[in-house]
């Protein structure tokens, strides 16, 4: 039993070549100003730049804010490739917070990376 | 990040941090008159060094001993941190108030507009968001403390603290009232959460009563807080 | 199954605090102490184009991974130097043993300077 476990451990030790985990896929520039988008409702445990409060919310792309090395990769010492599109997305405060206390026209703009956004019907 | 933080296209991650804070808040102090200095802080400055102060000293010493940085580089970096203040941002705002063409260029590209005035705004793209009679802008970083340090200096403590980071996005009008700023209900209040790879500054509205002022005098009206959006410039 | 039914609020990290309940904004300010600026300067030098030893993204990740208790317990620049130091150790730029020795040396220098009087302090604080 002990010998068999050692043999297996020996085989494992040398064998697998660990490929780099795939970063988020670059989808180019899928969205244009005015497009309705929904922020993915995802909760990965690592370093991300999409604030918790905005996940699952629907907003409108205000502008494309350039392509940047992926901070979710950079944060772990990796190169940050491929670069990803970053968008400034505008939300109605009342759509983020059901109990928002201010007037209906108040808004929030959050910078969100492409891979966190899906197309949406305008709300 | 701060903390922070950088990553413009092809650029490196140093920029958010090359900027410092001037003890003399100059044109930008949050409610402090120009030239105001905070008092000596005996509780901080006269106590034995803490664990993290010693860590800071030791890490710097080791980096120098290993030749990774030189003592001169460290000194010059500290000097450049001390040299930044809200005065740089205030100059941009005053110029934009006086020169519509410059304002247009500033709204298109703050970093390039700053360079026109000889101000190094660093490599992180900074966006100016313009207040109008129908729109008031407020800046927060809910995830950390992203801030246009080269144009406004190091951020104030409250900008980095839980209360502001939690509440500015959800109840901005209540937070503004705590700063003595009341935005009419007819005006759209727009909060910018600066969490990724851009930095934001507010281009405030030129206040009534400043019509005869020159550029330097106008710049003196532009406080740090008015470029974050928690206050608006006023003629005293 | 209990895990699967957890509300998402249990899954977001401590630093991600937009929209949470909090008290009034405390508007007291302090001048940055010399040691705090030294932290800022170290980060800037580590991240500059000449060195590229670490990124600000790594700084942020390291701060987030301090965990909720430490995040709240430490001051802003304490979080920074804790994160910077961990990352420099991980990357092999500095070693645990030499760091411990350098901290002991810094403390000894402070004690010696303190014994000489207030104008002779060797440790930038």
CSV table of C-alpha atoms in Angstrom, one decimal:
chain,number,residue,atom,x,y,z
A,1,UNK,CA,0.0,0.0,0.0
A,2,UNK,CA,2.7,2.4,1.0
A,3,UNK,CA,4.8,1.5,-2.0
A,4,UNK,CA,1.9,1.9,-4.3
A,5,UNK,CA,1.2,5.4,-3.0
A,6,UNK,CA,4.8,6.4,-3.4
A,7,UNK,CA,4.8,5.2,-6.9
A,8,UNK,CA,1.7,7.2,-7.8
A,9,UNK,CA,3.1,10.3,-6.1
A,10,UNK,CA,6.3,9.8,-8.1
A,11,UNK,CA,4.3,9.7,-11.3
A,12,UNK,CA,2.3,12.8,-10.5
A,13,UNK,CA,5.3,14.7,-9.5
A,14,UNK,CA,7.0,14.7,-12.8
A,15,UNK,CA,4.1,14.4,-15.2
A,16,UNK,CA,1.7,17.2,-15.6
A,17,UNK,CA,2.7,20.4,-17.3
A,18,UNK,CA,0.4,23.1,-15.9
A,19,UNK,CA,-0.8,25.4,-18.6
A,20,UNK,CA,-1.4,29.0,-17.7
A,21,UNK,CA,-5.0,29.5,-16.7
A,22,UNK,CA,-6.9,31.3,-19.5
A,23,UNK,CA,-7.6,35.0,-18.9
A,24,UNK,CA,-10.9,36.6,-19.9
A,25,UNK,CA,-11.5,36.5,-23.6
A,26,UNK,CA,-11.1,39.7,-25.5
A,27,UNK,CA,-14.4,40.4,-27.4
A,28,UNK,CA,-13.0,43.5,-29.0
A,29,UNK,CA,-15.4,46.4,-28.9
A,30,UNK,CA,-18.9,44.9,-28.7
A,31,UNK,CA,-20.8,47.9,-27.4
A,32,UNK,CA,-21.4,51.4,-28.7
A,33,UNK,CA,-22.5,54.5,-26.8
A,34,UNK,CA,-26.3,54.2,-26.1
A,35,UNK,CA,-26.3,50.4,-26.0
A,36,UNK,CA,-28.2,48.9,-23.1
A,37,UNK,CA,-26.0,46.5,-21.1
A,38,UNK,CA,-26.4,44.2,-18.2
A,39,UNK,CA,-23.6,43.7,-15.8
A,40,UNK,CA,-22.9,40.0,-15.2
A,41,UNK,CA,-24.2,38.7,-11.9
A,42,UNK,CA,-21.1,36.8,-11.1
A,43,UNK,CA,-19.1,36.5,-7.9
A,44,UNK,CA,-15.6,35.2,-8.5
A,45,UNK,CA,-13.6,35.2,-5.4
A,46,UNK,CA,-10.5,37.0,-6.7
A,47,UNK,CA,-9.4,40.5,-7.6
A,48,UNK,CA,-12.0,42.2,-9.8
A,49,UNK,CA,-12.9,45.8,-10.7
A,50,UNK,CA,-16.6,45.4,-11.0
A,51,UNK,CA,-18.1,46.7,-7.7
A,52,UNK,CA,-20.5,44.3,-6.0
A,53,UNK,CA,-23.4,46.7,-6.0
A,54,UNK,CA,-23.6,47.0,-9.8
A,55,UNK,CA,-23.7,43.3,-10.6
A,56,UNK,CA,-26.9,42.3,-12.4
A,57,UNK,CA,-27.9,45.9,-13.0
A,58,UNK,CA,-28.9,47.3,-16.4
A,59,UNK,CA,-27.3,50.6,-17.7
A,60,UNK,CA,-26.4,52.4,-20.9
A,61,UNK,CA,-22.9,52.7,-22.4
A,62,UNK,CA,-21.9,56.3,-22.2
A,63,UNK,CA,-18.5,55.9,-23.9
A,64,UNK,CA,-15.7,53.5,-24.7
A,65,UNK,CA,-12.8,54.3,-22.4
A,66,UNK,CA,-9.9,52.6,-24.2
A,67,UNK,CA,-8.4,49.2,-24.1
A,68,UNK,CA,-6.4,48.3,-21.0
A,69,UNK,CA,-4.3,45.5,-19.7
A,70,UNK,CA,-6.6,43.2,-17.7
A,71,UNK,CA,-6.3,44.2,-14.0
A,72,UNK,CA,-7.7,40.8,-13.0
A,73,UNK,CA,-4.5,39.3,-14.5
A,74,UNK,CA,-2.1,42.1,-13.5
A,75,UNK,CA,-3.2,41.7,-9.9
A,76,UNK,CA,-1.6,38.3,-9.8
A,77,UNK,CA,1.7,39.2,-11.4
A,78,UNK,CA,0.7,38.1,-14.9
A,79,UNK,CA,1.1,40.2,-18.1
A,80,UNK,CA,-2.5,41.4,-18.4
A,81,UNK,CA,-2.9,40.3,-21.9
A,82,UNK,CA,-5.1,40.4,-23.9
A,83,UNK,CA,-6.1,44.0,-23.3
A,84,UNK,CA,-9.8,44.5,-22.9
A,85,UNK,CA,-12.2,47.3,-23.7
A,86,UNK,CA,-13.3,49.4,-20.8
A,87,UNK,CA,-16.6,51.2,-20.9
A,88,UNK,CA,-18.1,54.0,-18.9
A,89,UNK,CA,-21.6,52.7,-18.1
A,90,UNK,CA,-24.4,55.0,-16.8
A,91,UNK,CA,-27.1,53.7,-14.5
A,92,UNK,CA,-30.2,55.3,-13.0
A,93,UNK,CA,-29.7,55.4,-9.3
A,94,UNK,CA,-33.3,54.2,-8.9
A,95,UNK,CA,-32.3,51.1,-10.9
A,96,UNK,CA,-29.4,50.3,-8.5
A,97,UNK,CA,-31.1,51.1,-5.2
A,98,UNK,CA,-34.8,50.4,-5.0
A,99,UNK,CA,-34.9,52.7,-2.0
A,100,UNK,CA,-32.9,55.5,-3.5
A,101,UNK,CA,-33.8,58.7,-1.7
A,102,UNK,CA,-33.0,61.3,-4.4
A,103,UNK,CA,-34.8,62.5,-7.5
A,104,UNK,CA,-35.4,60.1,-10.4
A,105,UNK,CA,-32.9,61.7,-12.7
A,106,UNK,CA,-29.9,61.0,-10.5
A,107,UNK,CA,-27.3,58.7,-12.1
A,108,UNK,CA,-24.1,56.8,-11.4
A,109,UNK,CA,-21.3,56.1,-13.9
A,110,UNK,CA,-19.2,53.0,-13.3
A,111,UNK,CA,-16.2,51.9,-15.4
A,112,UNK,CA,-16.7,48.3,-16.4
A,113,UNK,CA,-14.7,45.9,-18.5
A,114,UNK,CA,-16.1,44.2,-21.6
A,115,UNK,CA,-16.1,40.7,-20.2
A,116,UNK,CA,-18.4,41.8,-17.3
A,117,UNK,CA,-21.1,43.1,-19.7
A,118,UNK,CA,-23.9,41.4,-21.7
A,119,UNK,CA,-26.3,43.0,-24.1
A,120,UNK,CA,-29.6,44.0,-22.5
A,121,UNK,CA,-33.0,45.4,-23.5
A,122,UNK,CA,-33.3,49.0,-22.4
A,123,UNK,CA,-35.2,49.1,-19.2
B,1,UNK,CA,-5.0,53.1,-5.0
B,2,UNK,CA,-4.8,53.8,-5.1
B,3,UNK,CA,-4.8,53.1,-3.9
B,4,UNK,CA,-4.8,53.8,-6.6
B,5,UNK,CA,-3.6,52.8,-9.9
B,6,UNK,CA,-2.7,53.0,-13.4
B,7,UNK,CA,-2.7,51.0,-16.5
B,8,UNK,CA,-3.4,53.2,-19.4
B,9,UNK,CA,-2.8,51.7,-22.7
B,10,UNK,CA,0.8,50.6,-22.8
B,11,UNK,CA,1.6,52.5,-19.7
B,12,UNK,CA,3.0,51.4,-16.5
B,13,UNK,CA,1.7,51.3,-13.1
B,14,UNK,CA,3.5,54.1,-11.5
B,15,UNK,CA,1.4,57.0,-12.2
B,16,UNK,CA,-1.2,57.1,-9.6
B,17,UNK,CA,1.5,57.1,-7.1
B,18,UNK,CA,3.9,59.7,-8.3
B,19,UNK,CA,1.8,62.3,-6.9
B,20,UNK,CA,1.8,63.6,-3.6
B,21,UNK,CA,0.3,65.9,-1.2
B,22,UNK,CA,1.4,69.2,-0.2
B,23,UNK,CA,1.1,70.0,3.5
B,24,UNK,CA,0.2,73.5,2.5
B,25,UNK,CA,-3.1,72.9,0.8
B,26,UNK,CA,-2.6,76.1,-1.1
B,27,UNK,CA,-5.5,76.7,-3.5
B,28,UNK,CA,-7.1,73.4,-2.8
B,29,UNK,CA,-7.5,72.9,0.9
B,30,UNK,CA,-10.8,71.5,1.9
B,31,UNK,CA,-12.2,74.5,3.5
B,32,UNK,CA,-8.8,75.6,4.8
B,33,UNK,CA,-7.6,79.0,3.9
B,34,UNK,CA,-4.6,79.1,1.6
B,35,UNK,CA,-1.4,78.6,3.5
B,36,UNK,CA,-3.1,76.7,6.3
B,37,UNK,CA,-1.0,74.0,7.9
B,38,UNK,CA,-2.2,71.2,10.0
B,39,UNK,CA,-0.9,71.3,13.6
B,40,UNK,CA,2.0,69.2,14.8
B,41,UNK,CA,0.7,65.8,15.8
B,42,UNK,CA,2.6,64.8,18.9
B,43,UNK,CA,0.7,61.6,19.3
B,44,UNK,CA,2.0,60.3,16.0
B,45,UNK,CA,5.4,62.0,15.8
B,46,UNK,CA,6.7,61.5,19.3
B,47,UNK,CA,5.8,57.9,20.0
B,48,UNK,CA,8.1,55.0,19.4
B,49,UNK,CA,7.9,53.7,15.9
B,50,UNK,CA,5.2,51.2,15.2
B,51,UNK,CA,5.7,47.8,13.6
B,52,UNK,CA,4.6,49.1,10.2
B,53,UNK,CA,6.9,52.2,10.5
B,54,UNK,CA,9.8,49.9,11.2
B,55,UNK,CA,8.7,47.7,8.3
B,56,UNK,CA,8.7,50.8,6.0
B,57,UNK,CA,12.1,51.9,7.2
B,58,UNK,CA,13.5,48.3,6.7
B,59,UNK,CA,12.0,47.7,3.3
B,60,UNK,CA,13.5,51.0,2.0
B,61,UNK,CA,16.8,50.2,3.6
B,62,UNK,CA,16.9,46.8,2.0
B,63,UNK,CA,16.0,48.1,-1.4
B,64,UNK,CA,18.8,50.6,-1.2
B,65,UNK,CA,21.3,48.0,0.2
B,66,UNK,CA,20.5,45.7,-2.7
B,67,UNK,CA,20.9,48.5,-5.3
B,68,UNK,CA,17.3,48.2,-6.4
B,69,UNK,CA,16.8,51.8,-5.7
B,70,UNK,CA,19.3,54.5,-4.7
B,71,UNK,CA,18.9,56.7,-1.7
B,72,UNK,CA,18.9,59.6,-4.1
B,73,UNK,CA,15.9,58.2,-6.1
B,74,UNK,CA,14.0,57.7,-2.9
B,75,UNK,CA,14.7,61.3,-1.8
B,76,UNK,CA,13.7,62.7,-5.2
B,77,UNK,CA,10.5,60.6,-5.2
B,78,UNK,CA,9.6,62.0,-1.7
B,79,UNK,CA,10.3,65.5,-3.0
B,80,UNK,CA,8.0,65.0,-5.9
B,81,UNK,CA,5.3,63.7,-3.6
B,82,UNK,CA,5.7,66.9,-1.5
B,83,UNK,CA,5.5,69.1,-4.6
B,84,UNK,CA,2.0,68.1,-5.8
B,85,UNK,CA,-1.1,69.9,-4.6
B,86,UNK,CA,-4.5,70.8,-5.7
B,87,UNK,CA,-3.0,74.0,-7.2
B,88,UNK,CA,-2.3,72.1,-10.4
B,89,UNK,CA,-5.9,71.1,-10.9
B,90,UNK,CA,-7.0,74.6,-9.9
B,91,UNK,CA,-4.9,76.1,-12.6
B,92,UNK,CA,-6.6,73.9,-15.2
B,93,UNK,CA,-10.0,74.8,-14.0
B,94,UNK,CA,-9.3,78.5,-14.0
B,95,UNK,CA,-7.9,78.4,-17.5
B,96,UNK,CA,-10.9,76.4,-18.7
B,97,UNK,CA,-13.2,79.0,-17.2
B,98,UNK,CA,-11.4,81.7,-19.2
B,99,UNK,CA,-10.7,79.9,-22.5
B,100,UNK,CA,-13.5,77.9,-24.0
B,101,UNK,CA,-11.2,76.3,-26.6
B,102,UNK,CA,-8.9,75.1,-23.7
B,103,UNK,CA,-11.9,73.8,-21.9
B,104,UNK,CA,-12.8,71.7,-24.9
B,105,UNK,CA,-9.4,70.3,-25.1
B,106,UNK,CA,-9.4,69.6,-21.3
B,107,UNK,CA,-12.8,67.7,-21.6
B,108,UNK,CA,-11.3,65.7,-24.4
B,109,UNK,CA,-8.0,64.9,-22.7
B,110,UNK,CA,-7.0,66.3,-19.3
B,111,UNK,CA,-3.5,64.9,-19.4
B,112,UNK,CA,-2.8,66.7,-22.7
B,113,UNK,CA,-4.4,69.9,-21.5
B,114,UNK,CA,-2.3,69.8,-18.3
B,115,UNK,CA,0.8,69.4,-20.4
B,116,UNK,CA,-0.1,72.6,-22.2
B,117,UNK,CA,0.3,74.4,-18.9
B,118,UNK,CA,3.5,72.5,-18.1
B,119,UNK,CA,1.8,70.2,-15.6
B,120,UNK,CA,2.7,66.5,-15.7
B,121,UNK,CA,-0.6,64.7,-15.0
B,122,UNK,CA,1.0,61.3,-15.4
B,123,UNK,CA,0.1,58.5,-17.8
B,124,UNK,CA,-3.2,57.3,-16.3
B,125,UNK,CA,-6.0,58.8,-18.4
B,126,UNK,CA,-7.8,61.5,-16.4
B,127,UNK,CA,-11.3,62.6,-17.3
B,128,UNK,CA,-12.8,65.9,-16.4
B,129,UNK,CA,-16.5,65.8,-15.8
B,130,UNK,CA,-18.2,69.2,-16.2
B,131,UNK,CA,-20.8,70.6,-13.8
B,132,UNK,CA,-23.5,72.6,-15.5
B,133,UNK,CA,-26.7,74.2,-14.2
B,134,UNK,CA,-28.4,70.8,-14.9
B,135,UNK,CA,-25.7,68.4,-13.7
B,136,UNK,CA,-23.5,68.1,-10.6
B,137,UNK,CA,-20.8,65.5,-10.6
B,138,UNK,CA,-19.3,63.7,-7.6
B,139,UNK,CA,-16.3,61.4,-7.5
B,140,UNK,CA,-15.8,58.3,-5.3
B,141,UNK,CA,-13.8,55.1,-5.5
B,142,UNK,CA,-15.8,52.4,-3.8
B,143,UNK,CA,-13.1,49.7,-4.1
B,144,UNK,CA,-10.1,51.6,-3.0
B,145,UNK,CA,-8.9,55.2,-3.3
B,146,UNK,CA,-8.3,56.0,-6.9
B,147,UNK,CA,-7.7,59.7,-7.2
B,148,UNK,CA,-5.9,62.1,-9.7
B,149,UNK,CA,-3.0,62.6,-7.3
B,150,UNK,CA,-0.8,64.5,-9.7
B,151,UNK,CA,-3.5,67.2,-10.1
B,152,UNK,CA,-5.0,67.3,-6.6
B,153,UNK,CA,-2.3,65.9,-4.3
B,154,UNK,CA,-2.7,62.9,-2.0
B,155,UNK,CA,-6.4,62.2,-1.1
B,156,UNK,CA,-7.9,63.4,2.1
B,157,UNK,CA,-8.5,60.8,4.8
B,158,UNK,CA,-12.2,60.8,4.4
B,159,UNK,CA,-12.0,60.0,0.7
B,160,UNK,CA,-10.2,56.7,1.6
B,161,UNK,CA,-12.5,55.9,4.6
B,162,UNK,CA,-15.4,53.5,4.8
B,163,UNK,CA,-18.2,56.1,5.4
B,164,UNK,CA,-17.5,58.1,2.2
B,165,UNK,CA,-16.7,55.0,0.0
B,166,UNK,CA,-19.9,53.3,1.2
B,167,UNK,CA,-22.4,56.2,1.2
B,168,UNK,CA,-21.3,58.5,-1.6
B,169,UNK,CA,-22.6,56.1,-4.2
B,170,UNK,CA,-25.9,55.3,-2.5
B,171,UNK,CA,-26.9,58.5,-0.8
B,172,UNK,CA,-24.8,61.2,-2.4
B,173,UNK,CA,-27.2,64.0,-1.6
B,174,UNK,CA,-27.0,63.2,2.1
B,175,UNK,CA,-23.2,63.0,2.0
B,176,UNK,CA,-23.1,66.4,0.2
B,177,UNK,CA,-25.3,67.9,2.9
B,178,UNK,CA,-22.7,66.8,5.4
B,179,UNK,CA,-20.2,68.9,3.5
B,180,UNK,CA,-22.6,71.8,3.5
B,181,UNK,CA,-23.4,71.4,-0.2
B,182,UNK,CA,-27.0,71.4,-1.3
B,183,UNK,CA,-27.8,70.4,-4.9
B,184,UNK,CA,-31.4,71.4,-6.0
B,185,UNK,CA,-33.6,68.4,-6.8
B,186,UNK,CA,-34.0,69.7,-10.4
B,187,UNK,CA,-30.3,69.1,-11.0
B,188,UNK,CA,-29.1,65.6,-11.9
B,189,UNK,CA,-26.6,64.4,-9.5
B,190,UNK,CA,-24.1,62.0,-11.2
B,191,UNK,CA,-21.7,59.9,-9.1
B,192,UNK,CA,-18.6,58.5,-10.8
B,193,UNK,CA,-17.2,55.4,-9.3
B,194,UNK,CA,-13.5,55.4,-10.2
B,195,UNK,CA,-12.7,51.8,-9.8
B,196,UNK,CA,-10.8,50.8,-12.9
B,197,UNK,CA,-8.3,52.5,-15.1
B,198,UNK,CA,-9.4,56.1,-15.4
B,199,UNK,CA,-9.2,58.9,-12.9
B,200,UNK,CA,-11.8,61.7,-12.6
B,201,UNK,CA,-11.8,65.3,-11.6
B,202,UNK,CA,-14.8,67.6,-11.5
B,203,UNK,CA,-14.7,70.8,-13.6
B,204,UNK,CA,-16.9,73.0,-11.4
B,205,UNK,CA,-19.0,75.9,-12.5
B,206,UNK,CA,-17.5,79.3,-12.3
B,207,UNK,CA,-19.2,81.1,-9.4
B,208,UNK,CA,-21.2,84.2,-9.6
B,209,UNK,CA,-19.3,87.3,-8.6
B,210,UNK,CA,-16.0,86.1,-10.3
B,211,UNK,CA,-16.7,87.9,-13.6
B,212,UNK,CA,-13.9,90.4,-13.2
B,213,UNK,CA,-11.3,88.0,-11.8
B,214,UNK,CA,-8.1,87.1,-13.6
B,215,UNK,CA,-6.7,83.6,-13.9
B,216,UNK,CA,-4.7,83.5,-10.6
B,217,UNK,CA,-7.6,84.9,-8.6
B,218,UNK,CA,-10.0,82.4,-10.2
B,219,UNK,CA,-7.6,79.5,-9.4
B,220,UNK,CA,-7.7,80.5,-5.8
B,221,UNK,CA,-11.4,79.8,-5.7
B,222,UNK,CA,-11.0,76.3,-6.8
B,223,UNK,CA,-10.6,74.0,-3.8
B,224,UNK,CA,-9.7,70.4,-3.7
B,225,UNK,CA,-13.1,69.5,-2.5
B,226,UNK,CA,-14.7,71.3,-5.4
B,227,UNK,CA,-12.7,69.1,-7.8
B,228,UNK,CA,-14.0,66.0,-6.0
B,229,UNK,CA,-17.5,67.4,-6.2
B,230,UNK,CA,-18.3,67.6,-2.5
B,231,UNK,CA,-18.4,71.4,-2.6
B,232,UNK,CA,-18.7,74.1,-5.2
B,233,UNK,CA,-16.4,77.2,-5.6
B,234,UNK,CA,-17.7,80.4,-4.0
B,235,UNK,CA,-16.6,84.0,-4.1
B,236,UNK,CA,-15.9,84.9,-0.5
C,1,UNK,CA,-26.3,23.0,-0.2
C,2,UNK,CA,-26.1,25.7,2.4
C,3,UNK,CA,-23.2,27.1,0.4
C,4,UNK,CA,-25.3,27.3,-2.7
C,5,UNK,CA,-28.1,29.1,-0.9
C,6,UNK,CA,-25.8,31.7,0.5
C,7,UNK,CA,-26.8,35.2,-0.4
C,8,UNK,CA,-24.3,37.0,-2.7
C,9,UNK,CA,-23.6,39.6,0.0
C,10,UNK,CA,-21.5,36.9,1.6
C,11,UNK,CA,-19.4,36.6,-1.4
C,12,UNK,CA,-18.2,40.1,-2.0
C,13,UNK,CA,-14.9,41.1,-0.5
C,14,UNK,CA,-14.5,43.4,2.3
C,15,UNK,CA,-12.9,46.3,0.4
C,16,UNK,CA,-15.9,46.3,-2.0
C,17,UNK,CA,-18.1,48.6,0.2
C,18,UNK,CA,-20.1,50.8,-2.2
C,19,UNK,CA,-23.7,51.1,-0.8
C,20,UNK,CA,-23.1,49.5,2.6
C,21,UNK,CA,-24.5,51.3,5.6
C,22,UNK,CA,-22.1,53.6,7.4
C,23,UNK,CA,-22.0,56.5,9.7
C,24,UNK,CA,-21.3,60.2,9.0
C,25,UNK,CA,-18.2,61.1,7.0
C,26,UNK,CA,-15.5,62.0,9.5
C,27,UNK,CA,-13.9,65.1,8.0
C,28,UNK,CA,-10.8,65.3,10.2
C,29,UNK,CA,-7.6,65.3,8.2
C,30,UNK,CA,-4.0,64.7,9.1
C,31,UNK,CA,-0.9,65.6,7.3
C,32,UNK,CA,0.8,62.6,5.9
C,33,UNK,CA,3.7,61.6,8.1
C,34,UNK,CA,7.2,61.1,6.6
C,35,UNK,CA,6.9,57.3,6.9
C,36,UNK,CA,3.6,57.3,5.0
C,37,UNK,CA,5.2,59.2,2.2
C,38,UNK,CA,8.1,56.8,2.2
C,39,UNK,CA,5.5,54.0,1.7
C,40,UNK,CA,4.1,55.9,-1.3
C,41,UNK,CA,7.6,56.5,-2.7
C,42,UNK,CA,8.6,52.9,-2.3
C,43,UNK,CA,5.5,51.7,-4.3
C,44,UNK,CA,6.1,54.3,-6.9
C,45,UNK,CA,9.7,53.2,-7.4
C,46,UNK,CA,8.7,49.5,-7.4
C,47,UNK,CA,6.1,50.1,-10.1
C,48,UNK,CA,8.1,52.6,-12.3
C,49,UNK,CA,9.1,51.8,-15.9
C,50,UNK,CA,12.7,51.4,-14.9
C,51,UNK,CA,11.9,48.6,-12.5
C,52,UNK,CA,8.5,47.1,-13.0
C,53,UNK,CA,8.9,45.0,-9.9
C,54,UNK,CA,5.2,45.1,-9.0
C,55,UNK,CA,2.0,46.7,-10.2
C,56,UNK,CA,-0.6,48.8,-8.5
C,57,UNK,CA,-3.0,46.0,-9.3
C,58,UNK,CA,-0.9,43.6,-7.2
C,59,UNK,CA,-0.8,46.2,-4.4
C,60,UNK,CA,-4.6,46.3,-4.4
C,61,UNK,CA,-4.9,42.5,-4.5
C,62,UNK,CA,-2.5,42.3,-1.6
C,63,UNK,CA,-4.5,44.8,0.4
C,64,UNK,CA,-7.7,43.0,-0.3
C,65,UNK,CA,-6.2,39.7,0.8
C,66,UNK,CA,-5.2,41.0,4.2
C,67,UNK,CA,-8.8,40.0,5.1
C,68,UNK,CA,-11.6,42.0,6.8
C,69,UNK,CA,-10.1,42.1,10.3
C,70,UNK,CA,-6.7,43.4,9.4
C,71,UNK,CA,-8.1,45.7,6.7
C,72,UNK,CA,-10.1,47.5,9.3
C,73,UNK,CA,-7.4,47.4,12.0
C,74,UNK,CA,-4.6,48.9,9.9
C,75,UNK,CA,-4.4,52.5,8.7
C,76,UNK,CA,-4.3,53.2,5.0
C,77,UNK,CA,-0.5,53.2,4.6
C,78,UNK,CA,-0.1,50.4,7.0
C,79,UNK,CA,-2.2,48.3,4.6
C,80,UNK,CA,0.0,49.5,1.8
C,81,UNK,CA,3.3,48.6,3.3
C,82,UNK,CA,1.9,45.2,4.5
C,83,UNK,CA,0.9,44.4,1.0
C,84,UNK,CA,4.0,45.8,-0.7
C,85,UNK,CA,6.2,43.8,1.7
C,86,UNK,CA,4.3,40.5,1.2
C,87,UNK,CA,4.6,40.9,-2.6
C,88,UNK,CA,8.3,41.7,-2.5
C,89,UNK,CA,8.8,38.6,-0.4
C,90,UNK,CA,6.8,36.5,-2.7
C,91,UNK,CA,8.8,37.7,-5.7
C,92,UNK,CA,12.1,37.0,-3.9
C,93,UNK,CA,13.1,40.7,-3.9
C,94,UNK,CA,13.5,40.6,-0.1
C,95,UNK,CA,13.7,37.7,2.3
C,96,UNK,CA,11.9,37.2,5.6
C,97,UNK,CA,15.1,36.7,7.6
C,98,UNK,CA,16.8,39.8,6.3
C,99,UNK,CA,13.6,41.8,6.7
C,100,UNK,CA,13.4,40.8,10.4
C,101,UNK,CA,17.0,41.8,10.9
C,102,UNK,CA,16.6,45.1,9.1
C,103,UNK,CA,13.5,45.9,11.3
C,104,UNK,CA,15.4,45.1,14.4
C,105,UNK,CA,18.2,47.3,13.3
C,106,UNK,CA,15.8,50.2,12.5
C,107,UNK,CA,14.3,49.8,16.0
C,108,UNK,CA,17.7,49.8,17.6
C,109,UNK,CA,18.7,52.9,15.7
C,110,UNK,CA,15.5,54.6,16.8
C,111,UNK,CA,16.2,53.7,20.5
C,112,UNK,CA,19.7,55.0,20.3
C,113,UNK,CA,18.6,58.2,18.6
C,114,UNK,CA,15.8,58.7,21.1
C,115,UNK,CA,18.3,58.4,23.9
C,116,UNK,CA,20.2,61.3,22.4
C,117,UNK,CA,17.2,63.6,22.3
C,118,UNK,CA,14.4,64.7,20.1
C,119,UNK,CA,16.5,66.2,17.3
C,120,UNK,CA,18.6,63.1,16.7
C,121,UNK,CA,15.9,60.7,15.6
C,122,UNK,CA,17.2,58.4,12.9
C,123,UNK,CA,13.9,56.8,11.9
C,124,UNK,CA,11.7,58.8,9.5
C,125,UNK,CA,8.3,58.5,11.1
